Amino acid sequence: MIVSIHNLFPEYINYWFVVGINKFIRVFWYFVIFEFTRYIIVDYIIYGIFWLTRKKRAEKLQEAKRKLFAENPFVSVIIPGKNEGKHLYKLTKSLAEQTFKNFELIIIDDGSDDDTPIIGKNLERLGLIDMFIRNEMRGGKASAANLALRYSKGKYIVHLDADCSFDYDAIEQVLIPFYLDEKIGAVGGNVKVRNYRESLCARLQAIEYLKTVSVGRIITSYLGIYKIISGAFGAFRKDIIDSIGGWDIGPGLDGDITVKIRKSGYKIYFQPKAICLTNAPSKFRVLTKQRLRWDKSIIRFRVRKHKDVYFPNTNFNWLNFFSLAENVFYNIILDILWWIYIIDIIVNYTSQLQFVIPMNFMLYFVMSYVQMFSMYLFSERKKEELYLWPYVSLMTIYTGTYLRIIRTAAYYKEFFFKRSFEDPWNPYKSSIQAKRAGL
């Protein structure tokens, strides 16, 4: 008895065999043109290039490492924050074990109302940190970072978040790229989620970070359009930070200063071997607030403040144009197109939704695992991250629905009402001054 191959598949899959490839592309145009191209084809092409050039790249990095330790530059590690006292001892202990030793450690307390002042002064008295500075009145993270910059003596500034931990060679690794090319003005570290076993919310973010940070930034850095150095772990040439006036008031100050450096004519480099582990929000309620803040900053900085990169002028640079244009396209334009796609399907294929909806989920389900495999290929923590594989099946709902709704709400609030200036993440007085100054 001969069984047709079509009998092996569910009805909603057989339907697309019958109607043909043209209708399939017409119905799933958003997936085929944008999602599959960007997150599968591009990822695997770049991985192939990385694999083929791995020996040459390793030789260059080894030579850069030799130059770093031959010069042994003095480095300033700055840690601005509020109410971070409980993290400081563990952080200083972690930094004491670094392979690169020639740095000063400066902690800036931005108006904390916990035990941070007591803990910070005690660490300074014990010689575990070089300097503890306190803002009696909270000025915001940018204000704290700029205060640290004023006292910093290093050739390079390494900016860290207090609640992070670092691989023993993290500072060494984040400094090495400066010795690859004198035009590199800043280097981003590879931020991963430390508390991924804590909750489903944290596990989904761990997978997201692998996608958008670990792999996404390798790709954008390779293409020369890397556009955001995470505040959790990044290194900067001090002369460049001084020349551009330091950090402007956020939220979104991490991406903002990265663009300012790019516009000054310098390159931005992502170092996947410089590993930083951070605690992600473990509850969706907290995550929602965080992402609303992050997504508003795209409108505030990419669309408004730095709109000059999109227009020809004396300082026009194609890589800067594509860097911000890619960010705006894949975050804002595609978000709008996704809603148009949903309307298109509902209006034009109402009677076929029983075939469209499950097939859509199937496509994204398969793509999520294919993409996870590319993350696996790039990762240096393959065994640890195997734990996340069963949760990849939920990424369609997490990134495709939950985060997309948050993005849409954030874009609407910021584009029409400039709500980022009302965010309690910054002191109100600082936000008002930033708004008046067009920052």
CSV table of N, CA and C in Angstrom, one decimal, residues 249-325:
chain,number,residue,atom,x,y,z
A,249,ILE,N,22.2,63.3,29.0
A,249,ILE,CA,21.2,62.7,29.8
A,249,ILE,C,20.3,61.7,29.1
A,250,GLY,N,20.1,60.5,29.6
A,250,GLY,CA,19.3,59.5,29.0
A,250,GLY,C,17.8,59.6,29.5
A,251,PRO,N,17.0,58.5,29.5
A,251,PRO,CA,17.4,57.1,29.1
A,251,PRO,C,17.8,57.0,27.7
A,252,GLY,N,18.6,55.9,27.4
A,252,GLY,CA,19.2,55.7,26.1
A,252,GLY,C,20.5,56.3,25.9
A,253,LEU,N,21.2,56.7,27.0
A,253,LEU,CA,22.5,57.4,26.9
A,253,LEU,C,23.6,56.5,26.4
A,254,ASP,N,23.4,55.2,26.5
A,254,ASP,CA,24.4,54.2,26.0
A,254,ASP,C,24.5,54.3,24.4
A,255,GLY,N,23.3,54.2,23.8
A,255,GLY,CA,23.3,54.3,22.3
A,255,GLY,C,23.7,55.7,21.9
A,256,ASP,N,23.3,56.7,22.7
A,256,ASP,CA,23.6,58.1,22.3
A,256,ASP,C,25.0,58.4,22.2
A,257,ILE,N,25.8,58.0,23.3
A,257,ILE,CA,27.2,58.3,23.2
A,257,ILE,C,27.9,57.5,22.1
A,258,THR,N,27.4,56.3,21.8
A,258,THR,CA,28.0,55.5,20.7
A,258,THR,C,27.9,56.2,19.4
A,259,VAL,N,26.7,56.8,19.2
A,259,VAL,CA,26.5,57.6,17.9
A,259,VAL,C,27.4,58.8,17.9
A,260,LYS,N,27.5,59.5,19.0
A,260,LYS,CA,28.3,60.7,19.1
A,260,LYS,C,29.8,60.3,18.7
A,261,ILE,N,30.3,59.2,19.2
A,261,ILE,CA,31.6,58.8,18.8
A,261,ILE,C,31.7,58.5,17.4
A,262,ARG,N,30.7,57.8,16.8
A,262,ARG,CA,30.7,57.5,15.4
A,262,ARG,C,30.8,58.8,14.6
A,263,LYS,N,29.9,59.7,15.0
A,263,LYS,CA,29.9,61.0,14.2
A,263,LYS,C,31.2,61.8,14.3
A,264,SER,N,32.0,61.5,15.3
A,264,SER,CA,33.3,62.2,15.4
A,264,SER,C,34.3,61.5,14.6
A,265,GLY,N,33.9,60.5,13.8
A,265,GLY,CA,34.9,59.9,12.8
A,265,GLY,C,35.6,58.6,13.3
A,266,TYR,N,35.1,58.1,14.4
A,266,TYR,CA,35.8,56.9,15.0
A,266,TYR,C,34.9,55.6,14.8
A,267,LYS,N,35.6,54.5,14.8
A,267,LYS,CA,34.9,53.2,14.7
A,267,LYS,C,34.5,52.6,16.0
A,268,ILE,N,33.5,51.8,16.0
A,268,ILE,CA,33.0,51.1,17.1
A,268,ILE,C,33.1,49.6,16.9
A,269,TYR,N,33.6,48.9,17.9
A,269,TYR,CA,34.0,47.5,17.8
A,269,TYR,C,33.3,46.7,18.8
A,270,PHE,N,32.8,45.5,18.5
A,270,PHE,CA,32.2,44.6,19.4
A,270,PHE,C,33.2,43.5,19.7
A,271,GLN,N,33.4,43.2,21.0
A,271,GLN,CA,34.4,42.2,21.4
A,271,GLN,C,33.6,41.0,22.0
A,272,PRO,N,33.3,40.0,21.3
A,272,PRO,CA,32.5,38.9,21.9
A,272,PRO,C,33.2,38.1,23.0
A,273,LYS,N,34.5,38.2,23.1
A,273,LYS,CA,35.2,37.5,24.1
A,273,LYS,C,35.3,38.2,25.4
A,274,ALA,N,34.8,39.5,25.5
A,274,ALA,CA,34.8,40.2,26.7
A,274,ALA,C,33.4,40.0,27.4
A,275,ILE,N,33.3,39.0,28.3
A,275,ILE,CA,32.0,38.6,28.8
A,275,ILE,C,31.6,39.3,30.1
A,276,CYS,N,30.4,39.8,30.0
A,276,CYS,CA,29.8,40.4,31.2
A,276,CYS,C,28.5,39.7,31.5
A,277,LEU,N,28.2,39.3,32.7
A,277,LEU,CA,27.0,38.6,33.1
A,277,LEU,C,26.2,39.6,33.9
A,278,THR,N,24.9,39.7,33.6
A,278,THR,CA,24.0,40.7,34.2
A,278,THR,C,22.7,40.0,34.7
A,279,ASN,N,22.1,40.5,35.7
A,279,ASN,CA,20.8,40.0,36.1
A,279,ASN,C,19.7,40.7,35.3
A,280,ALA,N,18.9,40.0,34.5
A,280,ALA,CA,17.8,40.5,33.8
A,280,ALA,C,16.5,40.5,34.7
A,281,PRO,N,15.6,41.4,34.4
A,281,PRO,CA,14.3,41.4,35.1
A,281,PRO,C,13.7,40.0,35.2
A,282,SER,N,13.3,39.5,36.4
A,282,SER,CA,12.7,38.2,36.5
A,282,SER,C,11.2,38.2,36.4
A,283,LYS,N,10.6,39.4,36.4
A,283,LYS,CA,9.2,39.5,36.3
A,283,LYS,C,8.8,40.3,35.0
A,284,PHE,N,7.7,39.9,34.4
A,284,PHE,CA,7.3,40.6,33.1
A,284,PHE,C,6.9,42.0,33.4
A,285,ARG,N,6.3,42.2,34.6
A,285,ARG,CA,5.9,43.6,34.9
A,285,ARG,C,7.1,44.6,34.9
A,286,VAL,N,8.2,44.1,35.5
A,286,VAL,CA,9.5,44.9,35.6
A,286,VAL,C,10.1,45.0,34.2
A,287,LEU,N,10.1,43.9,33.4
A,287,LEU,CA,10.6,43.9,32.1
A,287,LEU,C,9.9,44.9,31.2
A,288,THR,N,8.5,44.9,31.3
A,288,THR,CA,7.7,45.9,30.5
A,288,THR,C,8.2,47.3,30.7
A,289,LYS,N,8.4,47.7,32.0
A,289,LYS,CA,8.8,49.1,32.3
A,289,LYS,C,10.2,49.3,31.6
A,290,GLN,N,11.1,48.3,31.8
A,290,GLN,CA,12.4,48.5,31.2
A,290,GLN,C,12.4,48.7,29.7
A,291,ARG,N,11.6,47.9,29.0
A,291,ARG,CA,11.6,47.9,27.5
A,291,ARG,C,10.9,49.2,27.0
A,292,LEU,N,9.9,49.6,27.8
A,292,LEU,CA,9.2,50.9,27.4
A,292,LEU,C,10.3,52.0,27.4
A,293,ARG,N,11.1,52.0,28.4
A,293,ARG,CA,12.2,53.0,28.5
A,293,ARG,C,13.2,52.9,27.4
A,294,TRP,N,13.7,51.6,27.1
A,294,TRP,CA,14.6,51.4,26.1
A,294,TRP,C,14.1,51.8,24.7
A,295,ASP,N,12.8,51.4,24.4
A,295,ASP,CA,12.3,51.6,23.1
A,295,ASP,C,12.0,53.1,22.8
A,296,LYS,N,11.6,53.9,23.8
A,296,LYS,CA,11.4,55.3,23.7
A,296,LYS,C,12.7,56.0,23.2
A,297,SER,N,13.8,55.5,23.6
A,297,SER,CA,15.1,56.1,23.3
A,297,SER,C,15.4,56.0,21.8
A,298,ILE,N,14.9,55.0,21.2
A,298,ILE,CA,15.1,54.9,19.7
A,298,ILE,C,14.5,56.1,19.0
A,299,ILE,N,13.3,56.5,19.4
A,299,ILE,CA,12.7,57.6,18.8
A,299,ILE,C,13.4,58.9,19.2
A,300,ARG,N,13.8,59.0,20.5
A,300,ARG,CA,14.4,60.2,21.0
A,300,ARG,C,15.8,60.5,20.4
A,301,PHE,N,16.6,59.4,20.2
A,301,PHE,CA,17.9,59.7,19.8
A,301,PHE,C,18.1,59.3,18.3
A,302,ARG,N,17.6,58.2,17.8
A,302,ARG,CA,17.8,57.8,16.4
A,302,ARG,C,17.0,58.6,15.4
A,303,VAL,N,15.8,59.0,15.8
A,303,VAL,CA,14.9,59.7,14.9
A,303,VAL,C,15.0,61.2,15.1
A,304,ARG,N,15.1,61.7,16.3
A,304,ARG,CA,15.1,63.1,16.6
A,304,ARG,C,16.6,63.7,16.7
A,305,LYS,N,17.2,63.4,17.8
A,305,LYS,CA,18.5,64.0,18.1
A,305,LYS,C,19.5,63.9,17.0
A,306,HIS,N,19.7,62.7,16.5
A,306,HIS,CA,20.8,62.4,15.5
A,306,HIS,C,20.2,62.3,14.1
A,307,LYS,N,19.2,63.0,13.8
A,307,LYS,CA,18.6,62.9,12.5
A,307,LYS,C,19.5,63.5,11.4
A,308,ASP,N,20.5,64.2,11.8
A,308,ASP,CA,21.5,64.8,10.8
A,308,ASP,C,22.2,63.7,10.0
A,309,VAL,N,22.4,62.5,10.6
A,309,VAL,CA,23.1,61.5,9.9
A,309,VAL,C,22.4,61.0,8.6
A,310,TYR,N,21.1,61.3,8.5
A,310,TYR,CA,20.4,60.8,7.4
A,310,TYR,C,20.5,61.8,6.2
A,311,PHE,N,21.1,63.0,6.3
A,311,PHE,CA,21.1,64.0,5.3
A,311,PHE,C,22.5,64.3,4.9
A,312,PRO,N,22.7,64.6,3.6
A,312,PRO,CA,24.1,65.0,3.1
A,312,PRO,C,24.5,66.3,3.8
A,313,ASN,N,25.7,66.2,4.3
A,313,ASN,CA,26.3,67.4,4.9
A,313,ASN,C,27.8,67.3,4.9
A,314,THR,N,28.6,68.2,5.4
A,314,THR,CA,30.0,68.2,5.3
A,314,THR,C,30.6,67.0,6.0
A,315,ASN,N,29.9,66.5,7.0
A,315,ASN,CA,30.4,65.4,7.8
A,315,ASN,C,29.7,64.1,7.5
A,316,PHE,N,29.0,64.0,6.4
A,316,PHE,CA,28.2,62.8,6.1
A,316,PHE,C,29.0,61.6,6.0
A,317,ASN,N,28.6,60.5,6.5
A,317,ASN,CA,29.3,59.2,6.5
A,317,ASN,C,28.3,58.1,6.2
A,318,TRP,N,28.6,57.3,5.1
A,318,TRP,CA,27.6,56.3,4.7
A,318,TRP,C,27.4,55.2,5.8
A,319,LEU,N,28.5,54.8,6.5
A,319,LEU,CA,28.4,53.8,7.5
A,319,LEU,C,27.5,54.3,8.7
A,320,ASN,N,27.7,55.6,9.0
A,320,ASN,CA,26.8,56.1,10.1
A,320,ASN,C,25.4,56.1,9.6
A,321,PHE,N,25.2,56.5,8.4
A,321,PHE,CA,23.8,56.5,7.8
A,321,PHE,C,23.2,55.1,7.9
A,322,PHE,N,23.9,54.1,7.4
A,322,PHE,CA,23.4,52.7,7.4
A,322,PHE,C,23.2,52.2,8.8
A,323,SER,N,24.1,52.6,9.7
A,323,SER,CA,24.0,52.1,11.1
A,323,SER,C,22.7,52.5,11.8
A,324,LEU,N,22.4,53.8,11.7
A,324,LEU,CA,21.1,54.3,12.3
A,324,LEU,C,19.9,53.9,11.4
A,325,ALA,N,20.1,53.9,10.1
A,325,ALA,CA,19.0,53.6,9.2
A,325,ALA,C,18.6,52.1,9.4
